[in-house]
PDB file of C-alpha atoms in Angstrom:
ATOM      1  CA  UNK A   1      21.610   8.195  -4.313  1.00 82.00           C
ATOM      2  CA  UNK A   2      22.402   5.538  -6.917  1.00 79.00           C
ATOM      3  CA  UNK A   3      19.010   3.897  -6.363  1.00 72.00           C
ATOM      4  CA  UNK A   4      17.160   7.225  -6.718  1.00 74.00           C
ATOM      5  CA  UNK A   5      19.074   8.127  -9.886  1.00 79.00           C
ATOM      6  CA  UNK A   6      18.061   4.787 -11.376  1.00 72.00           C
ATOM      7  CA  UNK A   7      14.502   4.615 -10.030  1.00 74.00           C
ATOM      8  CA  UNK A   8      13.087   8.134 -10.357  1.00 79.00           C
ATOM      9  CA  UNK A   9      13.231   8.339 -14.187  1.00 79.00           C
ATOM     10  CA  UNK A  10      11.337   5.021 -14.321  1.00 78.00           C
ATOM     11  CA  UNK A  11       8.262   6.706 -12.830  1.00 76.00           C
ATOM     12  CA  UNK A  12       7.359   8.009 -16.290  1.00 81.00           C
ATOM     13  CA  UNK A  13       6.621   4.368 -17.188  1.00 83.00           C
ATOM     14  CA  UNK A  14       4.319   3.681 -14.229  1.00 84.00           C
ATOM     15  CA  UNK A  15       1.011   2.089 -15.109  1.00 85.00           C
ATOM     16  CA  UNK A  16      -2.031   1.407 -12.996  1.00 87.00           C
ATOM     17  CA  UNK A  17      -2.708  -2.149 -11.961  1.00 89.00           C
ATOM     18  CA  UNK A  18      -5.712  -2.732 -14.212  1.00 90.00           C
ATOM     19  CA  UNK A  19      -8.964  -2.250 -12.351  1.00 94.00           C
ATOM     20  CA  UNK A  20      -7.577  -0.514  -9.278  1.00 96.00           C
ATOM     21  CA  UNK A  21      -9.066   2.902 -10.023  1.00 96.00           C
ATOM     22  CA  UNK A  22     -12.475   1.228 -10.121  1.00 96.00           C
ATOM     23  CA  UNK A  23     -11.795  -0.488  -6.786  1.00 97.00           C
ATOM     24  CA  UNK A  24     -10.655   2.762  -5.159  1.00 98.00           C
ATOM     25  CA  UNK A  25     -13.640   4.655  -6.587  1.00 98.00           C
ATOM     26  CA  UNK A  26     -16.028   2.050  -5.180  1.00 98.00           C
ATOM     27  CA  UNK A  27     -14.383   2.028  -1.751  1.00 98.00           C
ATOM     28  CA  UNK A  28     -14.495   5.829  -1.484  1.00 98.00           C
ATOM     29  CA  UNK A  29     -18.142   5.879  -2.618  1.00 98.00           C
ATOM     30  CA  UNK A  30     -18.891   3.431   0.211  1.00 97.00           C
ATOM     31  CA  UNK A  31     -17.389   5.947   2.644  1.00 97.00           C
ATOM     32  CA  UNK A  32     -14.243   3.967   3.385  1.00 97.00           C
ATOM     33  CA  UNK A  33     -11.213   5.829   4.680  1.00 97.00           C
ATOM     34  CA  UNK A  34      -8.119   4.800   2.783  1.00 98.00           C
ATOM     35  CA  UNK A  35      -4.430   5.173   3.392  1.00 97.00           C
ATOM     36  CA  UNK A  36      -1.093   4.277   1.895  1.00 97.00           C
ATOM     37  CA  UNK A  37       1.774   2.908   3.969  1.00 98.00           C
ATOM     38  CA  UNK A  38       4.828   2.380   1.824  1.00 95.00           C
ATOM     39  CA  UNK A  39       8.553   1.745   2.018  1.00 91.00           C
ATOM     40  CA  UNK A  40       8.903   4.564  -0.497  1.00 89.00           C
ATOM     41  CA  UNK A  41       9.916   8.044   0.637  1.00 89.00           C
ATOM     42  CA  UNK A  42       7.105  10.608   0.585  1.00 89.00           C
ATOM     43  CA  UNK A  43       8.923  12.654  -2.084  1.00 89.00           C
ATOM     44  CA  UNK A  44       9.189   9.634  -4.380  1.00 89.00           C
ATOM     45  CA  UNK A  45       5.537   8.807  -3.775  1.00 90.00           C
ATOM     46  CA  UNK A  46       4.591  12.353  -4.815  1.00 91.00           C
ATOM     47  CA  UNK A  47       6.486  11.736  -8.037  1.00 91.00           C
ATOM     48  CA  UNK A  48       4.507   8.518  -8.576  1.00 92.00           C
ATOM     49  CA  UNK A  49       1.242  10.365  -7.931  1.00 93.00           C
ATOM     50  CA  UNK A  50       2.213  12.949 -10.550  1.00 92.00           C
ATOM     51  CA  UNK A  51       2.134  10.145 -13.144  1.00 91.00           C
ATOM     52  CA  UNK A  52      -0.719   8.124 -11.635  1.00 92.00           C
ATOM     53  CA  UNK A  53      -3.341  10.547 -10.277  1.00 91.00           C
ATOM     54  CA  UNK A  54      -4.544   8.370  -7.402  1.00 95.00           C
ATOM     55  CA  UNK A  55      -3.689  10.574  -4.430  1.00 95.00           C
ATOM     56  CA  UNK A  56      -7.239  11.942  -4.174  1.00 97.00           C
ATOM     57  CA  UNK A  57      -8.424   8.520  -2.982  1.00 98.00           C
ATOM     58  CA  UNK A  58      -6.244   8.491   0.122  1.00 98.00           C
ATOM     59  CA  UNK A  59      -6.928  10.179   3.434  1.00 98.00           C
ATOM     60  CA  UNK A  60      -3.486   9.341   4.834  1.00 97.00           C
ATOM     61  CA  UNK A  61      -0.108   8.680   3.235  1.00 96.00           C
ATOM     62  CA  UNK A  62       2.778   7.364   5.332  1.00 97.00           C
ATOM     63  CA  UNK A  63       6.106   7.081   3.544  1.00 95.00           C
ATOM     64  CA  UNK A  64       9.297   5.499   4.810  1.00 93.00           C
ATOM     65  CA  UNK A  65      10.361   8.879   6.121  1.00 94.00           C
ATOM     66  CA  UNK A  66       7.188   9.102   8.250  1.00 93.00           C
ATOM     67  CA  UNK A  67       8.393   6.785  11.018  1.00 94.00           C
ATOM     68  CA  UNK A  68      11.696   5.696  12.508  1.00 95.00           C
ATOM     69  CA  UNK A  69      10.881   2.003  12.136  1.00 96.00           C
ATOM     70  CA  UNK A  70       9.817   0.366   8.883  1.00 94.00           C
ATOM     71  CA  UNK A  71       7.882  -2.661   7.690  1.00 95.00           C
ATOM     72  CA  UNK A  72       7.826  -5.442   8.695  1.00 95.00           C
ATOM     73  CA  UNK A  73       7.764  -3.552  11.994  1.00 97.00           C
ATOM     74  CA  UNK A  74       4.139  -2.491  12.583  1.00 98.00           C
ATOM     75  CA  UNK A  75       5.056   1.125  13.470  1.00 98.00           C
ATOM     76  CA  UNK A  76       4.165   2.681  10.073  1.00 98.00           C
ATOM     77  CA  UNK A  77       0.779   0.939  10.048  1.00 98.00           C
ATOM     78  CA  UNK A  78       0.108   1.976  13.630  1.00 98.00           C
ATOM     79  CA  UNK A  79       0.984   5.557  12.687  1.00 98.00           C
ATOM     80  CA  UNK A  80      -1.489   5.450   9.795  1.00 98.00           C
ATOM     81  CA  UNK A  81      -4.184   4.067  12.115  1.00 98.00           C
ATOM     82  CA  UNK A  82      -3.543   6.930  14.544  1.00 97.00           C
ATOM     83  CA  UNK A  83      -3.804   9.496  11.743  1.00 97.00           C
ATOM     84  CA  UNK A  84      -7.048   7.926  10.538  1.00 97.00           C
ATOM     85  CA  UNK A  85      -8.427   7.547  14.053  1.00 96.00           C
ATOM     86  CA  UNK A  86      -9.148   3.924  13.145  1.00 97.00           C
ATOM     87  CA  UNK A  87      -9.175   0.821  15.290  1.00 97.00           C
ATOM     88  CA  UNK A  88      -6.993  -2.164  14.487  1.00 96.00           C
ATOM     89  CA  UNK A  89      -9.891  -4.594  14.490  1.00 94.00           C
ATOM     90  CA  UNK A  90     -11.813  -2.548  11.922  1.00 95.00           C
ATOM     91  CA  UNK A  91      -8.847  -2.061   9.589  1.00 97.00           C
ATOM     92  CA  UNK A  92      -7.337  -4.065   6.757  1.00 98.00           C
ATOM     93  CA  UNK A  93      -3.876  -3.728   5.268  1.00 98.00           C
ATOM     94  CA  UNK A  94      -3.505  -4.740   1.640  1.00 97.00           C
ATOM     95  CA  UNK A  95      -0.011  -5.524   0.431  1.00 96.00           C
ATOM     96  CA  UNK A  96       2.017  -7.527  -2.037  1.00 95.00           C
ATOM     97  CA  UNK A  97       4.875  -8.758   0.144  1.00 95.00           C
ATOM     98  CA  UNK A  98       5.454 -10.972   3.165  1.00 96.00           C
ATOM     99  CA  UNK A  99       6.735  -7.838   4.935  1.00 95.00           C
ATOM    100  CA  UNK A 100       3.298  -6.265   4.495  1.00 96.00           C
ATOM    101  CA  UNK A 101       1.602  -9.351   5.932  1.00 96.00           C
ATOM    102  CA  UNK A 102       3.963  -9.426   8.935  1.00 96.00           C
ATOM    103  CA  UNK A 103       3.485  -5.707   9.592  1.00 97.00           C
ATOM    104  CA  UNK A 104      -0.307  -6.076   9.511  1.00 97.00           C
ATOM    105  CA  UNK A 105      -0.212  -9.025  11.895  1.00 96.00           C
ATOM    106  CA  UNK A 106       2.144  -7.141  14.205  1.00 97.00           C
ATOM    107  CA  UNK A 107      -0.246  -4.191  14.230  1.00 97.00           C
ATOM    108  CA  UNK A 108      -3.197  -6.466  15.018  1.00 97.00           C
ATOM    109  CA  UNK A 109      -4.876  -5.721  11.690  1.00 97.00           C
ATOM    110  CA  UNK A 110      -6.505  -7.952   9.121  1.00 97.00           C
ATOM    111  CA  UNK A 111      -4.317  -8.551   6.075  1.00 97.00           C
ATOM    112  CA  UNK A 112      -4.991  -9.219   2.430  1.00 97.00           C
ATOM    113  CA  UNK A 113      -2.150 -10.149   0.099  1.00 97.00           C
ATOM    114  CA  UNK A 114      -2.422  -9.388  -3.604  1.00 96.00           C
ATOM    115  CA  UNK A 115      -0.489 -11.488  -6.085  1.00 94.00           C
ATOM    116  CA  UNK A 116      -0.093  -8.954  -8.877  1.00 91.00           C
ATOM    117  CA  UNK A 117       2.904  -7.119  -7.407  1.00 78.00           C
ATOM    118  CA  UNK A 118       5.134  -9.580  -9.200  1.00 81.00           C
ATOM    119  CA  UNK A 119       7.990  -9.349  -6.713  1.00 86.00           C
ATOM    120  CA  UNK A 120       7.107 -12.176  -4.315  1.00 90.00           C
ATOM    121  CA  UNK A 121       5.865 -15.645  -5.167  1.00 88.00           C
ATOM    122  CA  UNK A 122       2.339 -16.368  -3.951  1.00 89.00           C
ATOM    123  CA  UNK A 123       3.693 -19.052  -1.582  1.00 91.00           C
ATOM    124  CA  UNK A 124       5.543 -16.321   0.326  1.00 92.00           C
ATOM    125  CA  UNK A 125       2.222 -14.513   0.897  1.00 91.00           C
ATOM    126  CA  UNK A 126       0.429 -17.493   2.419  1.00 81.00           C
ATOM    127  CA  UNK A 127       0.219 -16.124   5.978  1.00 87.00           C
ATOM    128  CA  UNK A 128      -2.199 -13.382   4.940  1.00 92.00           C
ATOM    129  CA  UNK A 129      -5.797 -13.497   6.072  1.00 93.00           C
ATOM    130  CA  UNK A 130      -6.779 -13.606   2.403  1.00 96.00           C
ATOM    131  CA  UNK A 131      -4.882 -14.030  -0.846  1.00 96.00           C
ATOM    132  CA  UNK A 132      -6.374 -12.485  -3.991  1.00 96.00           C
ATOM    133  CA  UNK A 133      -5.395 -12.566  -7.654  1.00 95.00           C
ATOM    134  CA  UNK A 134      -7.459  -9.725  -9.135  1.00 96.00           C
ATOM    135  CA  UNK A 135      -8.760  -6.304  -8.120  1.00 97.00           C
ATOM    136  CA  UNK A 136     -12.295  -7.706  -8.412  1.00 96.00           C
ATOM    137  CA  UNK A 137     -11.439 -10.414  -5.864  1.00 97.00           C
ATOM    138  CA  UNK A 138      -9.931  -7.764  -3.620  1.00 97.00           C
ATOM    139  CA  UNK A 139     -13.121  -5.721  -3.688  1.00 97.00           C
ATOM    140  CA  UNK A 140     -15.212  -8.815  -2.954  1.00 97.00           C
ATOM    141  CA  UNK A 141     -13.052  -9.697   0.085  1.00 96.00           C
ATOM    142  CA  UNK A 142     -13.111  -6.131   1.395  1.00 95.00           C
TER     143      UNK A 142
END
């Protein structure tokens, strides 16, 4: 409760990671199916989407309340794959934490770590299949 009372008002200050709308637009135009798997509750994610209108890009959204187990356990990613009807070998999970990288590996997926999350040092992301510093690099790797 304390965390939510502190965190939820901060959503009014959310800003897009520069260039990500362009990346998402390009991926959707290429016919890619996209999903979000997050440690955030679905309700809180809806609040974020009310400030950053990105929800239309995603075919699947799995919040922390969508599975009993959470990242770094692969269960949320596996659930998203099931909802998408996608195979592990044809899927990539993009994240900004070592927990994301571990979850992707546990699910048998490719992983790409982005450095702009600002929470984890790039050295902590080194086990990812690819490490990128900009949205343009992300698009090139995808």
